[in-house]
PDB file of C-alpha atoms in Angstrom:
ATOM      1  CA  MET A   1     -14.960 -18.786  -2.104  1.00 90.00           C
ATOM      2  CA  ASP A   2     -15.270 -16.951   1.228  1.00 93.00           C
ATOM      3  CA  VAL A   3     -12.188 -18.711   2.601  1.00 96.00           C
ATOM      4  CA  LEU A   4     -10.163 -17.670  -0.440  1.00 96.00           C
ATOM      5  CA  ILE A   5     -11.350 -14.065  -0.163  1.00 96.00           C
ATOM      6  CA  HIS A   6     -10.487 -13.978   3.549  1.00 97.00           C
ATOM      7  CA  LEU A   7      -7.046 -15.452   2.808  1.00 98.00           C
ATOM      8  CA  PHE A   8      -6.297 -12.667   0.334  1.00 98.00           C
ATOM      9  CA  VAL A   9      -7.673 -10.016   2.705  1.00 97.00           C
ATOM     10  CA  GLY A  10      -5.182 -11.313   5.291  1.00 98.00           C
ATOM     11  CA  LEU A  11      -2.342 -11.132   2.767  1.00 98.00           C
ATOM     12  CA  HIS A  12      -3.462  -7.621   1.794  1.00 97.00           C
ATOM     13  CA  ILE A  13      -3.289  -6.554   5.453  1.00 97.00           C
ATOM     14  CA  ILE A  14       0.204  -8.062   5.727  1.00 98.00           C
ATOM     15  CA  GLY A  15       1.242  -5.920   2.739  1.00 97.00           C
ATOM     16  CA  ILE A  16      -0.178  -2.809   4.390  1.00 97.00           C
ATOM     17  CA  ALA A  17       1.603  -3.686   7.635  1.00 97.00           C
ATOM     18  CA  SER A  18       4.899  -4.084   5.804  1.00 97.00           C
ATOM     19  CA  LEU A  19       4.588  -0.771   3.976  1.00 97.00           C
ATOM     20  CA  LEU A  20       3.316   1.240   6.939  1.00 97.00           C
ATOM     21  CA  GLY A  21       5.628  -0.528   9.398  1.00 97.00           C
ATOM     22  CA  GLY A  22       8.620   0.288   7.208  1.00 96.00           C
ATOM     23  CA  PHE A  23       7.563   3.917   7.210  1.00 96.00           C
ATOM     24  CA  LEU A  24       6.982   4.049  10.968  1.00 96.00           C
ATOM     25  CA  THR A  25      10.355   2.485  11.781  1.00 96.00           C
ATOM     26  CA  GLN A  26      12.081   5.174   9.690  1.00 94.00           C
ATOM     27  CA  MET A  27      10.315   8.166  11.270  1.00 93.00           C
ATOM     28  CA  LYS A  28      13.198   8.953  13.621  1.00 94.00           C
ATOM     29  CA  ALA A  29      15.588   8.781  10.683  1.00 94.00           C
ATOM     30  CA  MET A  30      13.203  11.005   8.717  1.00 93.00           C
ATOM     31  CA  GLY A  31      13.565  13.656  11.425  1.00 91.00           C
ATOM     32  CA  ALA A  32      17.343  13.431  11.058  1.00 93.00           C
ATOM     33  CA  GLY A  33      17.106  13.518   7.256  1.00 91.00           C
ATOM     34  CA  THR A  34      18.531  10.021   6.776  1.00 94.00           C
ATOM     35  CA  ALA A  35      15.353   8.038   6.051  1.00 95.00           C
ATOM     36  CA  ARG A  36      15.334   5.603   3.159  1.00 95.00           C
ATOM     37  CA  PHE A  37      12.830   3.280   1.558  1.00 96.00           C
ATOM     38  CA  THR A  38      13.424  -0.246   2.813  1.00 95.00           C
ATOM     39  CA  PRO A  39      12.899  -3.439   0.793  1.00 96.00           C
ATOM     40  CA  ALA A  40      10.008  -4.287   3.134  1.00 96.00           C
ATOM     41  CA  MET A  41       8.207  -1.151   1.966  1.00 97.00           C
ATOM     42  CA  LEU A  42       8.607  -2.107  -1.687  1.00 97.00           C
ATOM     43  CA  HIS A  43       7.510  -5.688  -1.074  1.00 98.00           C
ATOM     44  CA  GLY A  44       4.558  -4.495   1.012  1.00 98.00           C
ATOM     45  CA  ALA A  45       3.385  -2.185  -1.776  1.00 97.00           C
ATOM     46  CA  LEU A  46       3.738  -4.961  -4.356  1.00 98.00           C
ATOM     47  CA  THR A  47       1.844  -7.356  -2.087  1.00 98.00           C
ATOM     48  CA  MET A  48      -0.943  -4.798  -1.713  1.00 98.00           C
ATOM     49  CA  LEU A  49      -1.145  -4.376  -5.496  1.00 98.00           C
ATOM     50  CA  VAL A  50      -1.273  -8.087  -6.322  1.00 98.00           C
ATOM     51  CA  THR A  51      -3.666  -9.045  -3.531  1.00 98.00           C
ATOM     52  CA  GLY A  52      -5.891  -6.041  -4.248  1.00 97.00           C
ATOM     53  CA  ILE A  53      -6.248  -7.057  -7.888  1.00 97.00           C
ATOM     54  CA  VAL A  54      -6.995 -10.640  -6.872  1.00 98.00           C
ATOM     55  CA  LEU A  55      -9.571  -9.460  -4.315  1.00 97.00           C
ATOM     56  CA  VAL A  56     -11.441  -7.406  -6.896  1.00 97.00           C
ATOM     57  CA  GLY A  57     -11.514 -10.396  -9.241  1.00 97.00           C
ATOM     58  CA  LEU A  58     -12.640 -12.805  -6.527  1.00 97.00           C
ATOM     59  CA  ASN A  59     -15.396 -10.472  -5.334  1.00 96.00           C
ATOM     60  CA  GLN A  60     -16.690  -9.971  -8.864  1.00 96.00           C
ATOM     61  CA  ALA A  61     -16.539 -13.716  -9.524  1.00 96.00           C
ATOM     62  CA  ASP A  62     -18.582 -14.254  -6.345  1.00 94.00           C
ATOM     63  CA  ASP A  63     -21.228 -11.773  -7.627  1.00 94.00           C
ATOM     64  CA  GLN A  64     -20.499  -9.299  -4.843  1.00 94.00           C
ATOM     65  CA  SER A  65     -20.736  -5.615  -5.648  1.00 92.00           C
ATOM     66  CA  VAL A  66     -17.452  -3.756  -6.048  1.00 94.00           C
ATOM     67  CA  ASN A  67     -17.236   0.030  -5.744  1.00 96.00           C
ATOM     68  CA  ASN A  68     -15.124   0.736  -8.817  1.00 96.00           C
ATOM     69  CA  VAL A  69     -14.578   4.406  -7.956  1.00 97.00           C
ATOM     70  CA  LYS A  70     -13.215   3.481  -4.521  1.00 97.00           C
ATOM     71  CA  ILE A  71     -10.988   0.786  -6.025  1.00 97.00           C
ATOM     72  CA  GLY A  72      -9.775   3.254  -8.665  1.00 97.00           C
ATOM     73  CA  VAL A  73      -8.830   5.857  -6.049  1.00 98.00           C
ATOM     74  CA  LYS A  74      -7.053   3.256  -3.921  1.00 98.00           C
ATOM     75  CA  LEU A  75      -5.233   1.926  -6.988  1.00 98.00           C
ATOM     76  CA  ALA A  76      -4.140   5.417  -8.039  1.00 98.00           C
ATOM     77  CA  LEU A  77      -2.724   6.118  -4.568  1.00 98.00           C
ATOM     78  CA  LEU A  78      -0.966   2.755  -4.505  1.00 98.00           C
ATOM     79  CA  ILE A  79       0.582   3.317  -7.942  1.00 98.00           C
ATOM     80  CA  VAL A  80       1.986   6.656  -6.757  1.00 98.00           C
ATOM     81  CA  ILE A  81       3.338   4.982  -3.594  1.00 98.00           C
ATOM     82  CA  LEU A  82       4.812   2.093  -5.545  1.00 97.00           C
ATOM     83  CA  GLY A  83       6.377   4.417  -8.105  1.00 97.00           C
ATOM     84  CA  LEU A  84       8.038   6.580  -5.457  1.00 97.00           C
ATOM     85  CA  VAL A  85       9.315   3.626  -3.453  1.00 97.00           C
ATOM     86  CA  TYR A  86      10.561   1.792  -6.558  1.00 97.00           C
ATOM     87  CA  VAL A  87      12.369   4.760  -8.099  1.00 97.00           C
ATOM     88  CA  LYS A  88      14.008   5.886  -4.837  1.00 95.00           C
ATOM     89  CA  ARG A  89      14.686   2.405  -3.355  1.00 94.00           C
ATOM     90  CA  ASP A  90      18.465   2.504  -3.896  1.00 94.00           C
ATOM     91  CA  GLU A  91      19.083   6.004  -2.572  1.00 93.00           C
ATOM     92  CA  GLU A  92      20.869   6.296   0.775  1.00 92.00           C
ATOM     93  CA  LYS A  93      18.717   9.255   1.826  1.00 93.00           C
ATOM     94  CA  VAL A  94      15.235  10.249   0.717  1.00 94.00           C
ATOM     95  CA  ASP A  95      13.891  13.779   1.024  1.00 93.00           C
ATOM     96  CA  LYS A  96      11.732  14.266   4.143  1.00 94.00           C
ATOM     97  CA  GLY A  97       8.791  15.534   2.135  1.00 94.00           C
ATOM     98  CA  LEU A  98       8.869  12.609  -0.263  1.00 95.00           C
ATOM     99  CA  PHE A  99       9.199  10.101   2.544  1.00 96.00           C
ATOM    100  CA  GLY A 100       6.376  11.768   4.477  1.00 95.00           C
ATOM    101  CA  LEU A 101       4.206  11.737   1.348  1.00 97.00           C
ATOM    102  CA  VAL A 102       4.501   7.954   1.124  1.00 97.00           C
ATOM    103  CA  GLY A 103       3.415   7.635   4.758  1.00 96.00           C
ATOM    104  CA  LEU A 104       0.523  10.049   4.205  1.00 97.00           C
ATOM    105  CA  LEU A 105      -0.676   8.269   1.066  1.00 98.00           C
ATOM    106  CA  THR A 106      -0.431   4.883   2.771  1.00 97.00           C
ATOM    107  CA  THR A 107      -2.446   6.122   5.737  1.00 97.00           C
ATOM    108  CA  ALA A 108      -4.990   7.712   3.390  1.00 97.00           C
ATOM    109  CA  ASN A 109      -5.306   4.396   1.554  1.00 97.00           C
ATOM    110  CA  VAL A 110      -6.066   2.617   4.838  1.00 97.00           C
ATOM    111  CA  PHE A 111      -8.713   5.155   5.817  1.00 97.00           C
ATOM    112  CA  ILE A 112     -10.306   5.037   2.368  1.00 97.00           C
ATOM    113  CA  ALA A 113     -10.572   1.264   2.687  1.00 95.00           C
ATOM    114  CA  VAL A 114     -12.160   1.475   6.118  1.00 96.00           C
ATOM    115  CA  LEU A 115     -14.353   4.569   5.946  1.00 97.00           C
ATOM    116  CA  TRP A 116     -15.559   4.718   2.323  1.00 95.00           C
ATOM    117  CA  THR A 117     -18.731   2.653   2.138  1.00 86.00           C
TER     118      THR A 117
END
């Protein structure tokens, strides 16, 4: 079971890298007002959602404790991120504030995962 959990943790990190990497590569464009949500950002957010759900299930099946409040906060942030990226994915330009919010929420999600014990 540990190997399976570690596999999904790796996939979860790949999803985070895709979402955050997509944001970071668009920061210069954000300054110019021409940033847009890339398909990699959408796929990264979806990967995070699916692997996160699987990880919670695997950890509970392995009788490990799961902090449901932490998972709920992370899920709420991810749903907001996913909603914004999905709705605005076809627009040529995304508002700076909205684009920055996605980056902020993604970074907050990472720090919640790491620091909340």
